[in-house]
């Protein structure tokens, strides 16, 4: 069964304290792995798509990496405005369906 | 501006009533999705549509119905058969793997 597990469930960081969020997945043929940011009461905002092991994408303080079993979202020198829930999803080959993890709630303290 | 609109933002309904949630997109995307989000849980797929006049059940379709008569529109009806309808509902469309979400509708059953 295709599955996505995110850890930790919640993370508190001091401003400037770098860390990583994990997304472990099992899927029968990966079509793509996706990262989203979601603020409370709003729809998720697309961040990155990764397609193959070894691929990396960067955007401001965020960097996403992908292996055959997991993806990491690295946050470098975070700011309070980076506080949000970060969601990971996978799409298996041959399907239009996306499978989401339960997310990591990130809180960055000033 | 291109994007996805959902209305209303907040919706209250009495038990036993059907209610329809609106989702419109002007991104010219073929694929559209409906998800349900509950506290502490990931996004769960209700229905998805790859093309006009065609749609498939997701993982939790019982008690819900959809239609896709136009490319731009994918309304979701929450029927009285849905036992626990209070939740945050998200509509999305996708193009080449990337999903774009609307702002969501929070449904509360009184």
mmCIF file of C-alpha atoms in Angstrom:
data_model
loop_
_atom_site.group_PDB
_atom_site.id
_atom_site.type_symbol
_atom_site.label_atom_id
_atom_site.label_comp_id
_atom_site.label_asym_id
_atom_site.label_seq_id
_atom_site.Cartn_x
_atom_site.Cartn_y
_atom_site.Cartn_z
ATOM 1 C CA UNK A 1 0.000 0.000 0.000
ATOM 2 C CA UNK A 2 1.278 3.452 -0.910
ATOM 3 C CA UNK A 3 2.060 5.453 2.215
ATOM 4 C CA UNK A 4 3.646 8.724 3.354
ATOM 5 C CA UNK A 5 4.954 9.356 6.877
ATOM 6 C CA UNK A 6 6.213 12.735 8.056
ATOM 7 C CA UNK A 7 8.342 13.452 11.110
ATOM 8 C CA UNK A 8 8.454 15.096 13.497
ATOM 9 C CA UNK A 9 4.783 15.955 14.030
ATOM 10 C CA UNK A 10 5.764 19.310 15.506
ATOM 11 C CA UNK A 11 9.002 21.281 15.686
ATOM 12 C CA UNK A 12 9.908 24.429 17.572
ATOM 13 C CA UNK A 13 13.014 26.336 16.485
ATOM 14 C CA UNK A 14 14.671 29.525 17.536
ATOM 15 C CA UNK A 15 15.089 32.088 14.781
ATOM 16 C CA UNK A 16 18.275 31.193 12.892
ATOM 17 C CA UNK A 17 18.347 27.592 14.124
ATOM 18 C CA UNK A 18 18.543 25.377 11.029
ATOM 19 C CA UNK A 19 16.826 21.977 10.926
ATOM 20 C CA UNK A 20 15.291 19.355 8.639
ATOM 21 C CA UNK A 21 11.839 17.839 8.177
ATOM 22 C CA UNK A 22 11.521 14.247 7.021
ATOM 23 C CA UNK A 23 9.091 12.595 4.612
ATOM 24 C CA UNK A 24 9.364 8.817 4.271
ATOM 25 C CA UNK A 25 7.386 7.128 1.526
ATOM 26 C CA UNK A 26 6.526 3.773 0.039
ATOM 27 C CA UNK A 27 5.021 3.825 -3.410
ATOM 28 C CA UNK A 28 4.782 1.452 -6.330
ATOM 29 C CA UNK A 29 6.761 3.569 -8.762
ATOM 30 C CA UNK A 30 7.268 7.236 -7.941
ATOM 31 C CA UNK A 31 5.898 9.746 -10.411
ATOM 32 C CA UNK A 32 6.674 12.717 -8.192
ATOM 33 C CA UNK A 33 7.124 13.907 -4.602
ATOM 34 C CA UNK A 34 5.666 17.257 -3.620
ATOM 35 C CA UNK A 35 6.165 19.681 -0.742
ATOM 36 C CA UNK A 36 3.559 22.227 0.326
ATOM 37 C CA UNK A 37 3.305 24.925 2.961
ATOM 38 C CA UNK A 38 -0.041 25.436 4.698
ATOM 39 C CA UNK A 39 -0.925 28.361 6.941
ATOM 40 C CA UNK A 40 -3.800 27.968 9.444
ATOM 41 C CA UNK A 41 -7.224 28.120 7.816
ATOM 42 C CA UNK A 42 -5.801 28.343 4.284
ATOM 43 C CA UNK A 43 -5.186 26.018 1.357
ATOM 44 C CA UNK A 44 -1.735 24.480 0.855
ATOM 45 C CA UNK A 45 0.766 26.450 -1.192
ATOM 46 C CA UNK A 46 2.950 24.516 -3.616
ATOM 47 C CA UNK A 47 6.692 24.606 -2.870
ATOM 48 C CA UNK A 48 8.607 21.907 -4.769
ATOM 49 C CA UNK A 49 8.331 18.875 -7.006
ATOM 50 C CA UNK A 50 11.042 16.194 -6.991
ATOM 51 C CA UNK A 51 11.044 13.390 -9.524
ATOM 52 C CA UNK A 52 14.127 11.209 -9.033
ATOM 53 C CA UNK A 53 16.623 10.232 -6.349
ATOM 54 C CA UNK A 54 19.446 12.719 -6.032
ATOM 55 C CA UNK A 55 17.376 15.662 -7.171
ATOM 56 C CA UNK A 56 17.464 18.885 -5.140
ATOM 57 C CA UNK A 57 15.399 22.077 -5.322
ATOM 58 C CA UNK A 58 15.898 25.370 -3.471
ATOM 59 C CA UNK A 59 13.752 28.380 -2.715
ATOM 60 C CA UNK A 60 14.946 31.101 -0.367
ATOM 61 C CA UNK A 61 15.668 29.383 2.993
ATOM 62 C CA UNK A 62 14.187 26.045 1.907
ATOM 63 C CA UNK A 63 15.936 23.156 0.202
ATOM 64 C CA UNK A 64 14.267 19.848 -0.693
ATOM 65 C CA UNK A 65 16.170 16.640 -1.388
ATOM 66 C CA UNK A 66 15.057 13.180 -2.477
ATOM 67 C CA UNK A 67 16.325 9.621 -2.028
ATOM 68 C CA UNK A 68 14.656 6.357 -3.008
ATOM 69 C CA UNK A 69 12.939 6.108 0.373
ATOM 70 C CA UNK A 70 12.605 9.613 1.764
ATOM 71 C CA UNK A 71 12.740 13.334 1.202
ATOM 72 C CA UNK A 72 14.066 16.068 3.444
ATOM 73 C CA UNK A 73 13.034 19.686 3.639
ATOM 74 C CA UNK A 74 15.984 21.611 5.020
ATOM 75 C CA UNK A 75 15.288 25.007 6.559
ATOM 76 C CA UNK A 76 18.338 27.243 6.864
ATOM 77 C CA UNK A 77 18.329 30.129 9.340
ATOM 78 C CA UNK A 78 14.526 30.150 9.674
ATOM 79 C CA UNK A 79 12.512 33.256 10.442
ATOM 80 C CA UNK A 80 9.203 33.543 12.336
ATOM 81 C CA UNK A 81 7.375 33.923 9.023
ATOM 82 C CA UNK A 82 8.440 30.374 8.124
ATOM 83 C CA UNK A 83 6.071 29.100 10.818
ATOM 84 C CA UNK A 84 3.471 26.882 9.124
ATOM 85 C CA UNK A 85 2.535 23.271 8.545
ATOM 86 C CA UNK A 86 4.633 21.603 5.857
ATOM 87 C CA UNK A 87 2.955 18.810 3.901
ATOM 88 C CA UNK A 88 4.542 16.112 1.791
ATOM 89 C CA UNK A 89 2.707 14.143 -0.908
ATOM 90 C CA UNK A 90 3.563 11.495 -3.478
ATOM 91 C CA UNK A 91 2.026 10.529 -6.759
ATOM 92 C CA UNK A 92 2.492 6.999 -8.019
ATOM 93 C CA UNK A 93 3.188 6.194 -11.650
ATOM 94 C CA UNK A 94 0.091 5.598 -13.730
ATOM 95 C CA UNK A 95 -2.297 7.430 -11.416
ATOM 96 C CA UNK A 96 -3.673 10.903 -10.909
ATOM 97 C CA UNK A 97 -4.049 10.348 -7.156
ATOM 98 C CA UNK A 98 -1.862 12.052 -4.562
ATOM 99 C CA UNK A 99 -1.150 10.575 -1.124
ATOM 100 C CA UNK A 100 -0.459 13.062 1.642
ATOM 101 C CA UNK A 101 1.372 12.773 4.926
ATOM 102 C CA UNK A 102 -0.064 14.307 8.088
ATOM 103 C CA UNK A 103 2.386 17.206 8.026
ATOM 104 C CA UNK A 104 4.960 18.811 10.314
ATOM 105 C CA UNK A 105 3.857 21.869 12.298
ATOM 106 C CA UNK A 106 6.798 24.239 12.435
ATOM 107 C CA UNK A 107 6.989 27.102 14.897
ATOM 108 C CA UNK A 108 9.919 29.541 14.669
ATOM 109 C CA UNK A 109 10.386 31.731 17.718
ATOM 110 C CA UNK A 110 11.836 35.238 17.496
ATOM 111 C CA UNK B 1 -5.462 36.615 -11.781
ATOM 112 C CA UNK B 2 -5.481 32.880 -12.415
ATOM 113 C CA UNK B 3 -6.425 30.592 -9.606
ATOM 114 C CA UNK B 4 -8.961 28.478 -7.803
ATOM 115 C CA UNK B 5 -11.926 29.918 -5.944
ATOM 116 C CA UNK B 6 -14.051 28.149 -3.383
ATOM 117 C CA UNK B 7 -17.242 29.433 -1.900
ATOM 118 C CA UNK B 8 -18.433 29.975 0.665
ATOM 119 C CA UNK B 9 -15.518 30.268 3.086
ATOM 120 C CA UNK B 10 -17.679 29.191 6.031
ATOM 121 C CA UNK B 11 -20.810 27.054 5.777
ATOM 122 C CA UNK B 12 -23.231 25.910 8.426
ATOM 123 C CA UNK B 13 -25.802 23.242 7.879
ATOM 124 C CA UNK B 14 -28.339 21.377 9.943
ATOM 125 C CA UNK B 15 -28.207 17.629 10.239
ATOM 126 C CA UNK B 16 -30.121 15.900 7.477
ATOM 127 C CA UNK B 17 -29.553 18.632 4.903
ATOM 128 C CA UNK B 18 -27.583 18.319 1.700
ATOM 129 C CA UNK B 19 -25.137 21.127 0.923
ATOM 130 C CA UNK B 20 -23.092 21.966 -2.182
ATOM 131 C CA UNK B 21 -19.589 23.432 -2.078
ATOM 132 C CA UNK B 22 -18.440 25.418 -5.087
ATOM 133 C CA UNK B 23 -15.055 25.123 -6.797
ATOM 134 C CA UNK B 24 -14.082 27.122 -9.882
ATOM 135 C CA UNK B 25 -10.710 27.378 -11.649
ATOM 136 C CA UNK B 26 -9.499 29.557 -14.518
ATOM 137 C CA UNK B 27 -6.136 27.819 -14.906
ATOM 138 C CA UNK B 28 -7.363 25.676 -17.826
ATOM 139 C CA UNK B 29 -6.366 22.519 -15.924
ATOM 140 C CA UNK B 30 -7.954 19.210 -16.883
ATOM 141 C CA UNK B 31 -7.633 17.469 -13.502
ATOM 142 C CA UNK B 32 -9.514 18.586 -10.395
ATOM 143 C CA UNK B 33 -9.734 17.150 -6.879
ATOM 144 C CA UNK B 34 -11.683 17.374 -3.639
ATOM 145 C CA UNK B 35 -10.015 16.684 -0.302
ATOM 146 C CA UNK B 36 -11.165 16.665 3.281
ATOM 147 C CA UNK B 37 -8.845 17.804 6.084
ATOM 148 C CA UNK B 38 -9.473 17.035 9.751
ATOM 149 C CA UNK B 39 -7.299 18.202 12.668
ATOM 150 C CA UNK B 40 -4.159 16.102 13.004
ATOM 151 C CA UNK B 41 -4.822 14.238 9.769
ATOM 152 C CA UNK B 42 -3.478 14.587 6.298
ATOM 153 C CA UNK B 43 -5.559 15.463 3.270
ATOM 154 C CA UNK B 44 -7.893 12.638 2.339
ATOM 155 C CA UNK B 45 -9.125 12.318 -1.233
ATOM 156 C CA UNK B 46 -12.896 12.374 -1.749
ATOM 157 C CA UNK B 47 -13.264 12.520 -5.553
ATOM 158 C CA UNK B 48 -11.144 13.449 -8.519
ATOM 159 C CA UNK B 49 -11.782 14.194 -12.163
ATOM 160 C CA UNK B 50 -9.270 13.893 -14.969
ATOM 161 C CA UNK B 51 -11.522 15.320 -17.666
ATOM 162 C CA UNK B 52 -14.954 16.826 -18.223
ATOM 163 C CA UNK B 53 -17.885 14.425 -17.696
ATOM 164 C CA UNK B 54 -15.685 11.882 -15.932
ATOM 165 C CA UNK B 55 -14.773 11.445 -12.269
ATOM 166 C CA UNK B 56 -13.545 8.725 -9.904
ATOM 167 C CA UNK B 57 -14.085 7.957 -6.248
ATOM 168 C CA UNK B 58 -11.240 8.632 -3.878
ATOM 169 C CA UNK B 59 -10.591 6.996 -0.531
ATOM 170 C CA UNK B 60 -13.566 8.465 1.358
ATOM 171 C CA UNK B 61 -16.312 9.011 -1.261
ATOM 172 C CA UNK B 62 -19.219 7.633 0.791
ATOM 173 C CA UNK B 63 -21.772 10.348 1.522
ATOM 174 C CA UNK B 64 -20.438 12.702 -1.145
ATOM 175 C CA UNK B 65 -21.251 13.334 -4.809
ATOM 176 C CA UNK B 66 -19.697 15.454 -7.567
ATOM 177 C CA UNK B 67 -20.291 16.571 -11.127
ATOM 178 C CA UNK B 68 -17.954 17.812 -13.848
ATOM 179 C CA UNK B 69 -20.064 19.370 -16.571
ATOM 180 C CA UNK B 70 -17.565 22.136 -17.337
ATOM 181 C CA UNK B 71 -13.785 22.174 -17.294
ATOM 182 C CA UNK B 72 -13.788 25.141 -14.934
ATOM 183 C CA UNK B 73 -16.188 23.786 -12.327
ATOM 184 C CA UNK B 74 -16.179 20.803 -9.953
ATOM 185 C CA UNK B 75 -18.876 21.186 -7.272
ATOM 186 C CA UNK B 76 -19.043 18.833 -4.289
ATOM 187 C CA UNK B 77 -22.324 17.884 -2.617
ATOM 188 C CA UNK B 78 -22.193 16.690 0.970
ATOM 189 C CA UNK B 79 -25.266 14.558 1.459
ATOM 190 C CA UNK B 80 -27.150 13.636 4.611
ATOM 191 C CA UNK B 81 -25.610 10.172 4.291
ATOM 192 C CA UNK B 82 -22.213 11.559 5.319
ATOM 193 C CA UNK B 83 -22.038 10.676 9.027
ATOM 194 C CA UNK B 84 -19.394 13.170 10.130
ATOM 195 C CA UNK B 85 -19.328 16.041 7.639
ATOM 196 C CA UNK B 86 -17.824 18.761 9.851
ATOM 197 C CA UNK B 87 -14.398 19.412 8.318
ATOM 198 C CA UNK B 88 -12.255 21.711 6.166
ATOM 199 C CA UNK B 89 -12.790 20.994 2.461
ATOM 200 C CA UNK B 90 -10.140 21.758 -0.128
ATOM 201 C CA UNK B 91 -10.458 21.828 -3.899
ATOM 202 C CA UNK B 92 -7.422 21.558 -6.163
ATOM 203 C CA UNK B 93 -6.468 21.361 -9.807
ATOM 204 C CA UNK B 94 -3.286 19.999 -11.317
ATOM 205 C CA UNK B 95 -1.092 20.395 -14.347
ATOM 206 C CA UNK B 96 1.981 18.274 -15.091
ATOM 207 C CA UNK B 97 1.953 16.926 -11.542
ATOM 208 C CA UNK B 98 1.770 20.220 -9.682
ATOM 209 C CA UNK B 99 -1.372 20.716 -7.612
ATOM 210 C CA UNK B 100 -2.819 24.140 -6.880
ATOM 211 C CA UNK B 101 -5.281 24.544 -4.045
ATOM 212 C CA UNK B 102 -8.185 26.831 -3.366
ATOM 213 C CA UNK B 103 -8.629 28.670 -0.045
ATOM 214 C CA UNK B 104 -10.948 26.008 1.381
ATOM 215 C CA UNK B 105 -14.470 25.855 2.804
ATOM 216 C CA UNK B 106 -15.025 25.125 6.479
ATOM 217 C CA UNK B 107 -18.255 23.184 6.899
ATOM 218 C CA UNK B 108 -19.897 22.891 10.304
ATOM 219 C CA UNK B 109 -22.916 20.708 10.946
ATOM 220 C CA UNK B 110 -25.119 22.030 13.737
#
